[in-house]
Coordinates of C-alpha atoms and ligand atoms in Angstrom, one line a residue:
X1443 CA -25.4 -86.2 66.6
X1444 CA -22.4 -88.2 64.6
X1445 CA -23.5 -92.3 64.3
X1446 CA -21.3 -94.7 63.1
X1447 CA -23.6 -97.3 61.1
X1448 CA -21.9 -101.1 60.4
X1449 CA -22.7 -102.3 56.9
X1450 CA -21.1 -104.8 54.5
X1451 CA -19.5 -104.1 50.6
X1452 CA -21.1 -104.0 47.5
X1453 CA -19.3 -106.6 45.0
X1454 CA -19.8 -103.7 42.2
X1455 CA -19.3 -100.4 43.1
X1456 CA -16.3 -99.4 40.3
X1457 CA -16.2 -96.5 37.9
X1458 CA -16.1 -96.6 34.1
X1459 CA -15.5 -93.4 31.9
X1460 CA -16.9 -90.9 34.2
X1461 CA -17.5 -92.5 37.9
X1462 CA -20.2 -94.6 39.0
X1463 CA -23.4 -95.6 36.9
X1464 CA -25.6 -97.9 37.9
X1465 CA -29.4 -98.3 37.4
X1466 CA -31.5 -97.0 40.1
X1467 CA -33.1 -100.1 40.9
X1468 CA -29.8 -100.9 42.2
X1469 CA -29.0 -97.5 43.9
X1470 CA -31.6 -97.0 46.2
X1471 CA -30.1 -100.2 48.3
X1472 CA -29.5 -99.9 51.5
X1473 CA -26.5 -98.4 52.0
X1474 CA -25.4 -98.4 48.4
X1475 CA -24.6 -94.6 48.6
X1476 CA -22.9 -94.7 52.1
X1477 CA -20.9 -97.3 51.5
X1478 CA -19.3 -95.6 48.0
X1479 CA -19.0 -91.9 49.7
X1480 CA -17.3 -94.0 52.7
X1481 CA -14.9 -95.8 50.6
X1482 CA -14.3 -92.6 48.4
X1483 CA -13.9 -90.4 51.9
X1484 CA -11.6 -93.1 53.3
X1485 CA -9.0 -92.4 50.2
X1486 CA -8.6 -89.2 50.8
X1487 CA -8.2 -89.3 54.3
X1488 CA -8.0 -86.1 56.7
X1489 CA -10.8 -84.1 55.9
X1490 CA -10.7 -81.8 58.0
X1491 CA -10.2 -78.2 56.4
X1492 CA -11.2 -79.4 53.4
X1493 CA -14.3 -78.2 50.7
X1494 CA -16.7 -79.8 48.1
X1495 CA -18.8 -78.6 45.7
X1496 CA -22.0 -80.8 45.2
X1497 CA -24.9 -80.8 43.4
X1498 CA -26.7 -82.3 40.3
X1499 CA -29.1 -82.7 37.5
X1500 CA -31.9 -84.0 39.2
X1501 CA -32.8 -86.8 37.6
X1502 CA -34.6 -89.2 40.7
X1503 CA -32.6 -89.8 43.8
X1504 CA -30.6 -86.7 43.4
X1505 CA -32.6 -85.4 46.3
X1506 CA -32.2 -88.3 48.5
X1507 CA -28.4 -89.2 47.7
X1508 CA -27.4 -85.6 48.2
X1509 CA -29.1 -85.6 51.5
X1510 CA -27.3 -88.7 52.3
X1511 CA -23.2 -87.0 51.3
X1512 CA -24.6 -84.2 53.6
X1513 CA -24.6 -85.6 56.3
X1514 CA -22.2 -87.9 55.4
X1515 CA -19.6 -85.2 55.1
X1516 CA -20.4 -83.2 58.0
X1517 CA -20.2 -87.0 60.1
X1518 CA -16.0 -87.2 58.5
X1519 CA -15.0 -83.7 59.3
X1520 CA -15.3 -81.7 55.5
X1521 CA -15.3 -78.3 56.6
X1522 CA -17.3 -76.9 54.0
X1523 CA -19.5 -77.6 51.4
X1524 CA -20.4 -75.9 48.3
X1525 CA -24.3 -77.0 47.3
X1526 CA -26.3 -75.9 44.1
X1527 CA -29.5 -74.5 45.3
X1528 CA -31.9 -77.2 45.2
X1529 CA -29.6 -79.9 44.6
X1530 CA -28.7 -78.5 40.8
X1531 CA -25.8 -78.2 39.1
X1532 CA -23.8 -78.8 35.6
X1533 CA -21.0 -81.0 35.4
X1534 CA -19.7 -77.4 33.4
X1535 CA -20.8 -75.6 36.5
X1536 CA -19.8 -77.8 39.4
X1537 CA -15.8 -77.6 37.3
X1538 CA -15.8 -73.8 37.3
X1539 CA -16.8 -73.7 41.3
X1540 CA -14.6 -76.3 42.2
X1541 CA -12.0 -73.9 40.5
X1542 CA -13.0 -70.5 41.3
X1543 CA -13.2 -71.6 45.5
X1544 CA -10.6 -73.7 45.4
X1545 CA -12.1 -76.3 46.4
X1546 CA -10.7 -79.5 47.2
X1547 CA -13.3 -81.8 44.7
X1548 CA -16.6 -82.2 44.4
X1549 CA -19.2 -84.6 43.2
X1550 CA -22.1 -84.9 40.3
X1551 CA -25.1 -86.8 40.9
X1552 CA -25.7 -87.8 37.6
X1553 CA -25.6 -90.6 35.2
X1554 CA -25.3 -88.0 32.2
X1555 CA -26.8 -89.2 29.1
X1556 CA -28.3 -92.6 30.2
X1557 CA -31.9 -92.1 30.6
X1558 CA -33.4 -91.1 34.4
X1559 CA -36.1 -92.3 36.7
X1560 CA -36.6 -95.5 38.7
X1561 CA -36.4 -97.2 36.0
X1562 CA -33.6 -95.8 34.5
X1563 CA -30.1 -95.1 35.9
X1564 CA -28.3 -93.4 38.8
X1565 CA -24.6 -92.1 39.0
X1566 CA -22.3 -89.9 41.1
X1567 CA -19.3 -88.4 39.5
X1568 CA -16.5 -87.5 41.4
X1569 CA -13.7 -84.2 40.9
X1570 CA -10.9 -83.8 42.4
X1571 CA -9.0 -79.6 43.3
X1572 CA -8.4 -80.0 39.3
X1573 CA -11.8 -79.2 39.0
X1574 CA -11.8 -82.5 36.7
X1575 CA -12.7 -85.8 37.5
X1576 CA -10.1 -87.9 39.7
X1577 CA -7.6 -90.4 37.8
X1578 CA -7.9 -93.8 37.4
X1579 CA -5.1 -94.6 39.7
X1580 CA -7.1 -93.0 42.5
X1581 CA -10.6 -94.8 41.4
X1582 CA -9.2 -97.9 41.6
X1583 CA -8.1 -97.3 45.2
X1584 CA -11.6 -96.0 46.0
X1585 CA -12.2 -98.9 44.9
X1586 CA -10.4 -101.7 46.3
X1587 CA -11.9 -99.8 49.8
X1588 CA -15.4 -100.1 48.6
X1589 CA -14.9 -104.0 48.9
X1590 CA -13.5 -103.8 52.6
X1591 CA -15.7 -101.0 53.9
X1592 CA -17.4 -102.0 57.5
X1593 CA -18.8 -99.2 58.0
X1594 CA -20.1 -95.9 57.6
X1595 CA -20.2 -92.1 59.4
X1596 CA -23.2 -90.1 59.2
X1597 CA -24.9 -87.0 61.0
X1598 CA -28.3 -88.2 62.4
X1599 CA -29.9 -85.1 61.7
X1600 CA -33.2 -84.2 60.2
X1601 CA -32.9 -83.3 56.1
X1602 CA -31.2 -79.6 55.0
X1603 CA -33.2 -77.0 53.5
X1604 CA -31.3 -76.2 50.1
X1605 CA -34.0 -74.0 48.5
X1606 CA -32.6 -70.9 49.5
X1607 CA -29.6 -69.3 48.6
X1608 CA -27.3 -68.8 52.2
X1609 CA -25.5 -70.1 54.6
X1610 CA -26.5 -72.4 57.2
X1611 CA -24.3 -74.8 59.8
X1612 CA -24.7 -78.6 60.6
X1613 CA -22.6 -80.6 63.1
X1614 CA -20.2 -78.0 62.9
X1615 CA -19.8 -77.9 59.1
X1616 CA -20.5 -75.1 56.7
X1617 CA -23.2 -75.4 53.5
X1618 CA -23.5 -72.8 51.9
X1619 CA -26.3 -72.5 49.1
X1620 CA -25.8 -70.8 46.2
X1621 CA -27.6 -70.2 42.8
X1622 CA -25.8 -73.0 40.5
X1623 CA -25.8 -70.6 37.8
X1624 CA -24.9 -67.3 37.9
X1625 CA -21.1 -67.9 37.9
X1626 CA -21.2 -70.0 34.9
X1627 CA -23.4 -66.7 33.5
X1628 CA -20.1 -64.8 34.1
X1629 CA -17.5 -66.8 33.3
X1630 CA -19.3 -67.2 29.6
X1631 CA -19.5 -63.4 29.6
X1632 CA -15.9 -64.1 29.9
X1633 CA -15.0 -66.0 27.0
X1634 CA -17.7 -64.9 24.3
X1635 CA -18.3 -61.7 22.2
X1636 CA -22.2 -61.2 24.2
X1637 CA -22.7 -57.7 22.1
X1638 CA -21.6 -59.2 18.8
X1639 CA -24.1 -62.5 19.6
X1640 CA -27.3 -59.9 21.1
X1641 CA -26.6 -58.1 17.2
X1642 CA -27.3 -61.3 15.4
X1643 CA -30.6 -61.6 17.5
X1644 CA -32.0 -58.6 17.4
X1645 CA -31.2 -59.0 13.2
X1646 CA -33.7 -61.5 13.6
X1647 CA -31.7 -64.2 14.2
X1648 CA -33.5 -67.5 15.4
X1649 CA -32.6 -70.8 17.6
X1650 CA -34.0 -73.7 19.2
X1651 CA -31.9 -74.9 22.0
X1652 CA -33.5 -78.2 23.4
X1653 CA -32.4 -79.2 26.8
X1654 CA -34.1 -82.1 27.5
X1655 CA -35.6 -81.9 30.4
X1656 CA -32.6 -81.9 32.3
X1657 CA -29.9 -79.4 34.5
X1658 CA -29.2 -77.3 31.0
X1659 CA -32.6 -75.4 31.5
X1660 CA -32.3 -73.1 33.7
X1661 CA -28.4 -71.5 32.0
X1662 CA -29.2 -72.1 28.6
X1663 CA -33.0 -69.9 29.6
X1664 CA -31.0 -67.2 31.4
X1665 CA -28.4 -66.9 28.8
X1666 CA -29.6 -67.6 25.7
X1667 CA -32.9 -65.7 26.1
X1668 CA -32.5 -63.4 28.7
X1669 CA -29.1 -61.8 28.5
X1670 CA -28.8 -62.3 24.8
X1671 CA -32.2 -61.6 23.3
X1672 CA -33.0 -65.0 21.4
X1673 CA -36.7 -65.1 20.9
X1674 CA -39.3 -66.3 24.0
X1675 CA -39.3 -70.0 23.8
X1676 CA -36.4 -70.8 22.0
X1677 CA -35.3 -73.1 24.8
X1678 CA -37.9 -75.7 24.7
X1679 CA -38.0 -78.4 27.8
X1680 CA -36.0 -76.3 30.4
X1681 CA -37.4 -77.6 33.7
X1682 CA -35.4 -80.0 34.6
X1683 CA -37.2 -83.4 35.6
X1684 CA -36.5 -86.5 37.4
X1685 CA -37.3 -88.8 35.0
X1686 CA -36.2 -86.2 32.0
X1687 CA -40.0 -86.6 31.0
X1688 CA -39.1 -89.9 29.6
X1689 CA -36.9 -88.6 27.2
X1690 CA -32.9 -90.4 27.0
X1691 CA -31.3 -86.8 27.6
X1692 CA -28.3 -87.6 25.1
X1693 CA -28.1 -84.7 22.7
X1694 CA -27.4 -87.2 19.1
X1695 CA -29.6 -88.0 15.8
X1696 CA -31.4 -90.5 17.7
X1697 CA -32.3 -89.8 21.4
X1698 CA -32.8 -85.4 20.0
X1699 CA -35.4 -86.5 17.6
X1700 CA -37.8 -84.6 17.9
X1701 CA -35.2 -80.6 17.7
X1702 CA -33.4 -83.2 14.8
X1703 CA -36.9 -83.7 13.3
X1704 CA -37.9 -80.0 13.8
X1705 CA -34.1 -79.0 11.9
X1706 CA -34.6 -80.9 9.5
X1707 CA -38.6 -79.5 8.7
X1708 CA -39.4 -76.2 6.9
X1709 CA -40.2 -74.5 10.1
X1710 CA -36.7 -74.7 11.4
X1711 CA -35.1 -71.8 12.8
X1712 CA -31.5 -70.8 11.5
X1713 CA -29.8 -73.2 14.7
X1714 CA -30.5 -76.1 16.6
X1715 CA -28.7 -77.2 19.3
X1716 CA -29.4 -79.6 22.5
X1717 CA -27.5 -80.6 25.8
X1718 CA -27.3 -84.0 27.9
X1719 CA -28.3 -85.0 31.3
X1720 CA -25.5 -82.8 33.3
X1721 CA -25.3 -80.4 30.7
X1722 CA -21.5 -81.9 29.3
X1723 CA -22.2 -83.0 25.7
X1724 CA -23.7 -80.9 22.9
X1725 CA -25.1 -81.6 19.3
X1726 CA -25.3 -78.6 16.8
X1727 CA -27.7 -77.7 13.7
X1728 CA -28.4 -75.9 11.4
X1729 CA -31.7 -75.8 8.7
X1730 CA -31.2 -79.2 7.7
X1731 CA -27.6 -80.3 8.3
X1732 CA -25.7 -82.1 11.1
X1733 CA -22.5 -81.3 12.1
X1734 CA -20.7 -84.0 13.5
X1735 CA -18.5 -83.4 16.9
X1736 CA -15.7 -84.7 15.2
X1737 CA -15.7 -81.7 12.5
X1738 CA -17.3 -79.4 15.3
X1739 CA -14.2 -80.0 17.2
X1740 CA -12.4 -79.2 14.1
X1741 CA -14.3 -75.9 13.2
X1742 CA -13.8 -74.7 16.4
X1743 CA -10.1 -74.8 17.0
X1744 CA -9.3 -74.0 13.5
X1745 CA -11.7 -70.1 14.4
X1746 CA -10.2 -69.7 17.8
X1747 CA -9.1 -66.1 17.0
X1748 CA -12.4 -64.8 16.7
X1749 CA -14.0 -65.6 20.0
X1750 CA -12.1 -62.8 22.8
X1751 CA -10.7 -65.6 24.9
X1752 CA -8.7 -67.6 22.8
X1753 CA -7.3 -64.8 19.8
X1754 CA -4.0 -63.9 21.2
X1755 CA -3.3 -67.8 21.0
X1756 CA -4.2 -71.4 21.4
X1757 CA -1.5 -74.0 23.6
X1758 CA -3.0 -76.7 21.4
X1759 CA -5.7 -78.9 20.7
X1760 CA -6.4 -83.2 21.9
X1761 CA -9.0 -85.4 21.1
X1762 CA -9.7 -89.2 21.8
X1763 CA -8.8 -91.7 19.7
X1764 CA -12.3 -92.5 18.3
X1765 CA -12.8 -89.0 17.7
X1766 CA -12.2 -88.5 13.5
X1767 CA -9.1 -87.0 12.7
X1768 CA -10.6 -83.8 11.2
X1769 CA -9.1 -82.0 13.8
X1770 CA -5.7 -83.3 13.5
X1771 CA -5.3 -81.3 10.3
X1772 CA -6.4 -77.9 11.9
X1773 CA -3.6 -77.9 14.0
X1774 CA -1.2 -79.1 11.5
X1775 CA -2.1 -76.0 9.9
X1776 CA -1.8 -74.0 12.8
X1777 CA 1.6 -75.2 13.9
X1778 CA 0.0 -75.4 17.2
X1779 CA 0.7 -79.3 19.7
X1780 CA -1.7 -82.4 19.4
X1781 CA -2.6 -85.3 21.6
X1782 CA -4.6 -88.3 21.4
X1783 CA -5.5 -89.5 24.5
X1784 CA -7.6 -92.4 25.3
X1785 CA -11.5 -92.2 25.5
X1786 CA -12.9 -90.1 28.7
X1787 CA -12.2 -86.3 29.3
X1788 CA -10.5 -87.1 32.5
X1789 CA -7.4 -88.1 30.0
X1790 CA -7.4 -84.3 29.1
X1791 CA -6.4 -82.7 32.9
X1792 CA -2.9 -83.4 32.8
X1793 CA -2.4 -81.7 29.4
X1794 CA -4.7 -78.4 30.3
X1795 CA -2.9 -78.3 33.4
X1796 CA 0.4 -78.6 31.9
X1797 CA -0.4 -75.5 29.1
X1798 CA 0.5 -78.4 26.8
X1799 CA -3.4 -77.8 24.7
X1800 CA -6.7 -75.6 25.1
X1801 CA -9.0 -77.2 23.1
X1802 CA -10.3 -80.5 23.6
X1803 CA -13.2 -82.8 22.4
X1804 CA -14.9 -86.7 21.8
X1805 CA -16.8 -87.7 19.1
X1806 CA -19.4 -88.0 22.1
X1807 CA -20.7 -84.7 21.5
X1808 CA -18.2 -83.5 23.7
X1809 CA -16.4 -80.1 22.9
X1810 CA -14.5 -78.0 25.3
X1811 CA -11.5 -76.0 26.6
X1812 CA -9.3 -75.0 29.5
X1813 CA -11.8 -72.2 31.2
X1814 CA -12.8 -75.6 32.9
X1815 CA -12.2 -79.3 33.2
X1816 CA -14.8 -80.8 31.7
X1817 CA -16.7 -80.6 29.0
X1818 CA -19.3 -78.3 28.3
X1819 CA -22.6 -78.2 26.3
X1820 CA -23.7 -74.5 26.4
X1821 CA -19.6 -73.4 25.8
X1822 CA -20.3 -75.1 22.5
X1823 CA -23.3 -73.5 21.6
X1824 CA -22.0 -70.0 22.4
X1825 CA -18.8 -70.4 20.8
X1826 CA -20.9 -71.9 17.3
X1827 CA -23.2 -68.6 18.1
X1828 CA -20.0 -66.5 18.7
X1829 CA -18.3 -67.6 14.6
X1830 CA -22.0 -67.0 13.1
X1831 CA -21.6 -63.7 14.4
X1832 CA -18.3 -63.1 13.4
X1833 CA -18.5 -64.5 10.8
X1834 CA -21.7 -63.7 9.1
X1835 CA -22.3 -67.0 7.7
X1836 CA -24.2 -69.9 8.5
X1837 CA -23.7 -73.8 10.5
X1838 CA -23.9 -75.0 6.9
X1839 CA -21.9 -72.2 4.8
X1840 CA -19.1 -72.5 7.9
X1841 CA -18.9 -76.4 7.7
X1842 CA -18.3 -76.8 3.7
X1843 CA -15.9 -74.3 3.7
X1844 CA -14.1 -76.2 6.3
X1845 CA -14.6 -79.0 3.9
X1846 CA -12.8 -77.2 0.7
X1847 CA -9.8 -76.4 3.1
X1848 CA -9.3 -79.7 5.0
X1849 CA -11.5 -82.3 3.4
X1850 CA -13.9 -84.0 4.6
X1851 CA -13.5 -87.1 7.3
X1852 CA -17.0 -89.2 6.7
X1853 CA -17.2 -90.6 10.4
X1854 CA -20.2 -92.5 12.0
X1855 CA -19.9 -94.9 15.3
X1856 CA -22.4 -97.9 15.5
X1857 CA -23.0 -98.9 18.8
X1858 CA -23.9 -102.8 19.9
X1859 CA -25.7 -102.7 22.5
X1860 CA -27.1 -105.3 25.5
X1861 CA -24.0 -107.8 24.6
X1862 CA -23.0 -110.4 27.1
X1863 CA -20.1 -109.5 28.9
X1864 CA -18.2 -112.3 28.4
X1865 CA -18.6 -112.4 24.9
X1866 CA -17.9 -109.1 24.4
X1867 CA -14.5 -109.6 26.1
X1868 CA -13.7 -112.7 24.5
X1869 CA -14.5 -110.8 21.1
X1870 CA -12.4 -107.9 22.0
X1871 CA -9.0 -110.5 23.4
X1872 CA -9.4 -112.3 19.7
X1873 CA -9.5 -109.2 17.8
X1874 CA -6.6 -108.0 19.7
X1875 CA -4.2 -111.0 19.1
X1876 CA -5.4 -111.1 15.4
X1877 CA -4.9 -107.3 14.9
X1878 CA -1.0 -107.6 14.3
X1879 CA -1.5 -110.2 11.8
X1880 CA -3.2 -107.9 9.6
X1881 CA -0.8 -105.7 8.8
X1882 CA -0.3 -105.2 4.6
X1883 CA -3.5 -106.9 3.8
X1884 CA -5.6 -106.0 2.1
X1885 CA -9.9 -105.9 2.3
X1886 CA -11.6 -104.9 -0.7
X1887 CA -9.4 -102.2 -1.9
X1888 CA -8.4 -101.3 1.5
X1889 CA -5.2 -101.8 2.5
X1890 CA -4.2 -102.4 6.8
X1891 CA -1.3 -100.0 7.2
X1892 CA -0.9 -100.9 11.1
X1893 CA -3.3 -102.3 13.6
X1894 CA -3.9 -103.1 17.5
X1895 CA -4.5 -101.5 20.4
X1896 CA -4.6 -97.8 21.6
X1897 CA -1.9 -97.3 24.3
X1898 CA -1.3 -93.9 25.3
X1899 CA 1.7 -93.2 28.0
X1900 CA 0.8 -89.6 29.6
X1901 CA 3.3 -87.1 29.5
X1902 CA 3.1 -85.3 32.8
X1903 CA 2.4 -88.1 35.2
X1904 CA 3.3 -91.1 33.2
X1905 CA 0.4 -93.2 33.7
X1906 CA 0.1 -96.1 30.7
X1907 CA -3.3 -97.2 29.8
X1908 CA -4.5 -99.2 27.0
X1909 CA -8.2 -97.7 25.5
X1910 CA -9.8 -100.0 22.6
X1911 CA -8.3 -101.3 19.1
X1912 CA -6.9 -99.1 16.0
X1913 CA -7.2 -101.1 12.4
X1914 CA -5.6 -98.4 10.0
X1915 CA -5.7 -98.3 6.3
X1916 CA -3.2 -96.2 3.7
X1917 CA -5.8 -94.0 2.8
X1918 CA -6.2 -92.8 5.8
X1919 CA -9.7 -94.8 6.9
X1920 CA -9.4 -96.2 10.0
X1921 CA -11.6 -98.6 12.3
X1922 CA -12.1 -98.1 16.1
X1923 CA -13.4 -100.8 18.5
X1924 CA -14.3 -100.0 21.8
X1925 CA -16.4 -101.5 24.8
X1926 CA -18.1 -98.4 27.1
X1927 CA -17.6 -97.4 30.1
X1928 CA -21.1 -95.5 31.2
X1929 CA -23.4 -98.5 30.9
X1930 CA -25.5 -99.9 33.8
X1931 CA -25.7 -103.6 32.6
X1932 CA -24.6 -105.8 29.8
X1933 CA -21.7 -104.4 26.9
X1934 CA -21.9 -102.2 25.1
X1935 CA -19.3 -102.7 21.2
X1936 CA -18.7 -99.4 19.8
X1937 CA -17.3 -99.7 16.5
X1938 CA -16.0 -95.8 15.1
X1939 CA -15.7 -95.6 11.5
X1940 CA -13.5 -93.1 9.4
X1941 CA -12.7 -92.6 5.9
X1942 CA -11.7 -89.2 4.6
X1943 CA -11.6 -87.5 1.1
X1944 CA -10.4 -84.5 -0.3
X1945 CA -12.4 -84.3 -3.3
X1946 CA -15.6 -85.7 -2.4
X1947 CA -17.4 -83.4 -0.5
X1948 CA -21.2 -83.7 -0.8
X1949 CA -21.7 -87.6 -0.3
X1950 CA -23.5 -89.7 2.1
X1951 CA -21.4 -90.6 5.4
X1952 CA -23.5 -93.9 5.2
X1953 CA -22.8 -94.4 1.7
X1954 CA -19.2 -93.4 2.2
X1955 CA -19.1 -96.1 5.0
X1956 CA -20.5 -99.2 3.6
X1957 CA -17.9 -100.8 2.8
X1958 CA -15.2 -100.1 5.8
X1959 CA -18.1 -100.8 8.0
X1960 CA -18.2 -104.5 5.8
X1961 CA -14.7 -104.6 6.4
X1962 CA -14.7 -104.1 10.6
X1963 CA -18.0 -106.7 11.0
X1964 CA -15.8 -109.1 8.9
X1965 CA -12.6 -108.3 10.5
X1966 CA -14.3 -108.3 14.7
X1967 CA -17.1 -111.5 13.6
X1968 CA -19.4 -108.8 15.3
X1969 CA -22.4 -110.9 14.2
X1970 CA -21.2 -114.0 14.3
X1971 CA -20.5 -113.6 18.0
X1972 CA -23.1 -112.0 18.7
X1973 CA -26.6 -112.3 16.5
X1974 CA -25.9 -108.6 15.6
X1975 CA -25.8 -108.1 12.4
X1976 CA -27.3 -104.6 12.8
X1977 CA -25.9 -101.4 15.2
X1978 CA -28.7 -101.0 18.0
X1979 CA -27.7 -96.9 17.9
X1980 CA -26.0 -95.3 14.9
X1981 CA -25.0 -91.9 15.9
Ligands
LIG2233 C1 -19.2 -92.3 26.7 C2 -18.8 -91.5 25.6 C3 -17.1 -90.9 26.4 C4 -17.4 -89.9 27.5 C5 -18.6 -91.0 28.4 C6 -19.1 -89.6 29.7 O1 -17.9 -94.0 27.3 O2 -18.1 -92.3 24.7 O3 -17.1 -89.6 25.5 O4 -16.6 -89.8 27.8 O5 -19.4 -91.6 27.8 O6 -19.7 -88.2 29.0 P1 -17.8 -94.9 27.1 O7 -17.1 -95.5 27.7 O8 -19.5 -95.4 27.2 O9 -18.1 -94.3 25.4 V1 -20.7 -87.8 30.0 O10 -21.4 -87.4 29.0 O11 -21.7 -88.6 30.7 O12 -19.7 -87.5 31.3
LIG2234 CO1 -22.7 -85.9 29.6

């Protein structure tokens, strides 16, 4: 039943910040998924005795790709697959299943926060036995393999039924279809004070969780409504749909606009949250109040002692370089380890495995801890609920008191999308060459204290990674420039702006950052080079 099929390489199968991500129209081409998967299997080598976890966020083409992966895994000699029922599994749940079962890795079929559907994006995230996504050295090997792959192996059998939980066999490979929610719920129960949160809801506390028609709906319904007792209807858009019902499942002020409008109306619940397509990102809101992800990381870290699983102490905390410096002040205050890494969760994995950090986060609505090796949307929501229950304070109170104690990092990200790749690359190269000459210069009232590329030297595997350019000012303000590594067409230039104040805690972030935005444009020449004077998306 095992067939070997001849194929020819695709030239564009290079993984980005988090796996391979392409337009659905590209991925449906003949042998596209097959080539990529065979390249991974070839790089792993001997698959006998190996177990992998498979699932996805339910987007368009998940059902077809998952069948290809199952039949190819069997043909390539994999011993066992653990698959989410109906092919569903969130990214954080997948990481947990890998670790819990000591599996050798896993595949989450998702383009995360990118829109889905026939005209949207599709993606594959590949994790290894750490439960986290593979390091760049391995993805480089896989990319090299995709350039020469000439045949793939597949088991020529009818599609596998993934609707029923249970055990089956295919071409000598074991398949276990599992409920992807159960283990995840148990893990959350072991971390947070479910009793305290239940009491909060019993006392009349209200919330709205927007699953954005993506994978977290079933997890959220179960945890927030069924177990913790949030009022029925608290979880909205909870049915995973192949095109996310036309939503762009990116939980931020721009794309989660139904939730944002609701939370800024007079009908707002006490608490609001959303997750992204594959459930690893989170947005936190209070009535007429938004918490930036950078502040959220700082606040969660500062309050670790309120959470049962962390109250004995935490190792340290890490953030991506682009994320605001808010958490750095918290780390200093608590005397815990502090690390700054490139953008992408995979850079946190070594720090967690070596017990250097417990918490980590990114400005892009990602927060998490060493309970798994991916960021975790529902974990962050539960963390906030647990703090609210334990402290008896609102989202806004908690955040304002945090600023009182530590000062406030005004922070925003400006994305310039659909830029010609050559123009974007040249802009970054020219900027990198120019930055060292800026040191000591003053723009308006901002004096440059240092400027250059961000280079990360991993303390565990000693790899070195360059990611983005940073301009630091004498007053602590910063500009970070990066090119996105998750898009599926053209280039996106991300400009991250930060300004710190200890005294001015109630201003409008956009106003506070106006001058720095102007300086960021002047230094980089983005308007002149791209023709764009405004960002396409501001978060
Ligand atoms: C973006 C974010 C980054 C995040 C990555 C994956 O990458 O900026 O912080 O880790 O997406 O998130 P980039 O290269 O486009 O800036 V997810 O939710 O797609 O796994
Ligand atoms: Co995601």
